[in-house]
């Protein structure tokens, strides 16, 4: 699967804007941090029917040349090490859910640029 563009939820969009101001980081970096923080927790447990009406992201800007790695990590966390065939729409939905969950986590943890730096350095 190769993603070109995708949208996050409206709620996540608002939180990304707040986090970007607090931390002095771009929305793309916030979303990348959010996804990895959520993947670290594990599989998404509940299905969200929320329509993605928020900010649109260019996937290359978000993931760069590492998009296949991020998507493989997503598949591994969500479906395990087996080579499970998954619909592109389902994988994209899970990507949005991980970003949404991660943004909620970061909103609690990042109150200043120093908090973001500690989180990036791995000491938070």
CSV table of C-alpha atoms in Angstrom, one decimal:
chain,number,residue,atom,x,y,z
A,1,UNK,CA,0.0,0.0,0.0
A,2,UNK,CA,1.2,3.5,-0.8
A,3,UNK,CA,-0.7,6.5,0.7
A,4,UNK,CA,-0.6,9.8,-1.0
A,5,UNK,CA,-2.9,12.0,1.2
A,6,UNK,CA,-5.1,11.4,4.2
A,7,UNK,CA,-7.1,13.3,6.8
A,8,UNK,CA,-7.1,13.1,10.5
A,9,UNK,CA,-10.2,13.8,12.7
A,10,UNK,CA,-11.4,17.3,13.5
A,11,UNK,CA,-10.7,16.7,17.2
A,12,UNK,CA,-7.1,15.6,16.5
A,13,UNK,CA,-6.6,18.6,14.2
A,14,UNK,CA,-7.4,21.0,17.0
A,15,UNK,CA,-5.1,19.2,19.4
A,16,UNK,CA,-2.3,19.1,16.8
A,17,UNK,CA,-2.6,22.9,16.4
A,18,UNK,CA,-2.4,23.4,20.2
A,19,UNK,CA,0.6,21.0,20.5
A,20,UNK,CA,2.4,22.7,17.6
A,21,UNK,CA,2.1,26.0,19.4
A,22,UNK,CA,3.1,24.6,22.7
A,23,UNK,CA,6.1,22.6,21.5
A,24,UNK,CA,7.2,24.8,18.6
A,25,UNK,CA,7.0,21.7,16.2
A,26,UNK,CA,5.3,21.3,12.9
A,27,UNK,CA,2.0,19.4,12.6
A,28,UNK,CA,3.8,16.7,10.6
A,29,UNK,CA,6.3,16.0,13.3
A,30,UNK,CA,3.5,16.0,16.0
A,31,UNK,CA,1.6,13.4,13.9
A,32,UNK,CA,4.7,11.3,13.5
A,33,UNK,CA,5.4,11.4,17.2
A,34,UNK,CA,1.7,10.6,17.9
A,35,UNK,CA,1.7,7.6,15.7
A,36,UNK,CA,4.8,6.1,17.2
A,37,UNK,CA,3.6,6.8,20.7
A,38,UNK,CA,0.3,5.0,20.0
A,39,UNK,CA,2.1,2.1,18.3
A,40,UNK,CA,4.2,1.7,21.4
A,41,UNK,CA,1.0,1.1,23.5
A,42,UNK,CA,-0.2,-1.5,21.1
A,43,UNK,CA,-3.3,-2.5,19.1
A,44,UNK,CA,-6.3,-0.2,18.7
A,45,UNK,CA,-9.0,-1.8,20.8
A,46,UNK,CA,-12.1,0.1,19.8
A,47,UNK,CA,-13.4,0.8,16.3
A,48,UNK,CA,-14.0,4.5,15.6
A,49,UNK,CA,-16.7,5.6,13.2
A,50,UNK,CA,-15.5,9.2,13.3
A,51,UNK,CA,-15.2,10.6,9.8
A,52,UNK,CA,-11.9,12.2,9.1
A,53,UNK,CA,-12.9,15.8,8.6
A,54,UNK,CA,-9.8,17.4,9.9
A,55,UNK,CA,-6.5,18.5,8.5
A,56,UNK,CA,-5.2,16.8,5.3
A,57,UNK,CA,-1.6,15.6,5.3
A,58,UNK,CA,0.6,14.7,2.4
A,59,UNK,CA,1.9,11.3,3.3
A,60,UNK,CA,5.3,11.9,1.8
A,61,UNK,CA,5.8,15.0,4.0
A,62,UNK,CA,4.7,13.0,7.1
A,63,UNK,CA,6.7,9.8,6.4
A,64,UNK,CA,9.2,10.7,3.7
A,65,UNK,CA,11.1,7.7,2.3
A,66,UNK,CA,10.2,5.7,5.4
A,67,UNK,CA,6.5,5.3,4.6
A,68,UNK,CA,6.9,1.5,4.0
A,69,UNK,CA,8.6,1.1,7.4
A,70,UNK,CA,5.8,3.0,9.2
A,71,UNK,CA,3.1,1.0,7.4
A,72,UNK,CA,4.9,-2.2,8.2
A,73,UNK,CA,5.1,-1.2,11.9
A,74,UNK,CA,1.4,-0.5,11.8
A,75,UNK,CA,0.6,-3.9,10.2
A,76,UNK,CA,2.8,-5.6,12.8
A,77,UNK,CA,1.2,-3.9,15.8
A,78,UNK,CA,-2.4,-4.4,14.4
A,79,UNK,CA,-2.2,-7.8,12.8
A,80,UNK,CA,0.9,-9.5,14.2
A,81,UNK,CA,3.9,-11.0,12.4
A,82,UNK,CA,1.8,-13.1,10.0
A,83,UNK,CA,1.4,-11.9,6.4
A,84,UNK,CA,-2.3,-11.0,6.7
A,85,UNK,CA,-4.0,-9.4,3.7
A,86,UNK,CA,-5.7,-6.3,4.8
A,87,UNK,CA,-7.7,-3.8,2.8
A,88,UNK,CA,-6.1,-0.5,2.2
A,89,UNK,CA,-9.1,1.3,3.6
A,90,UNK,CA,-8.8,-0.6,6.9
A,91,UNK,CA,-5.1,0.1,7.2
A,92,UNK,CA,-5.7,3.8,6.6
A,93,UNK,CA,-8.5,3.8,9.2
A,94,UNK,CA,-6.1,2.2,11.7
A,95,UNK,CA,-3.4,4.8,10.8
A,96,UNK,CA,-5.9,7.6,11.6
A,97,UNK,CA,-6.9,5.9,14.9
A,98,UNK,CA,-3.3,5.6,16.0
A,99,UNK,CA,-2.6,9.2,15.2
A,100,UNK,CA,-5.7,10.3,17.0
A,101,UNK,CA,-4.9,8.2,20.1
A,102,UNK,CA,-1.3,9.4,20.0
A,103,UNK,CA,-2.3,13.1,19.8
A,104,UNK,CA,-4.5,12.7,22.9
A,105,UNK,CA,-1.5,11.2,24.7
A,106,UNK,CA,0.9,14.0,23.6
A,107,UNK,CA,-1.7,16.6,24.6
A,108,UNK,CA,-1.3,15.5,28.2
A,109,UNK,CA,2.5,15.1,28.1
A,110,UNK,CA,3.6,18.2,26.1
A,111,UNK,CA,3.1,21.6,27.7
A,112,UNK,CA,6.3,23.3,26.5
A,113,UNK,CA,9.2,23.0,24.0
A,114,UNK,CA,11.2,21.4,26.9
A,115,UNK,CA,8.6,18.7,27.3
A,116,UNK,CA,8.8,17.9,23.6
A,117,UNK,CA,12.6,17.8,23.7
A,118,UNK,CA,12.5,15.4,26.6
A,119,UNK,CA,10.0,13.2,24.9
A,120,UNK,CA,12.1,13.2,21.7
A,121,UNK,CA,15.3,12.4,23.6
A,122,UNK,CA,13.5,9.5,25.3
A,123,UNK,CA,13.9,10.7,28.8
A,124,UNK,CA,10.2,11.5,29.4
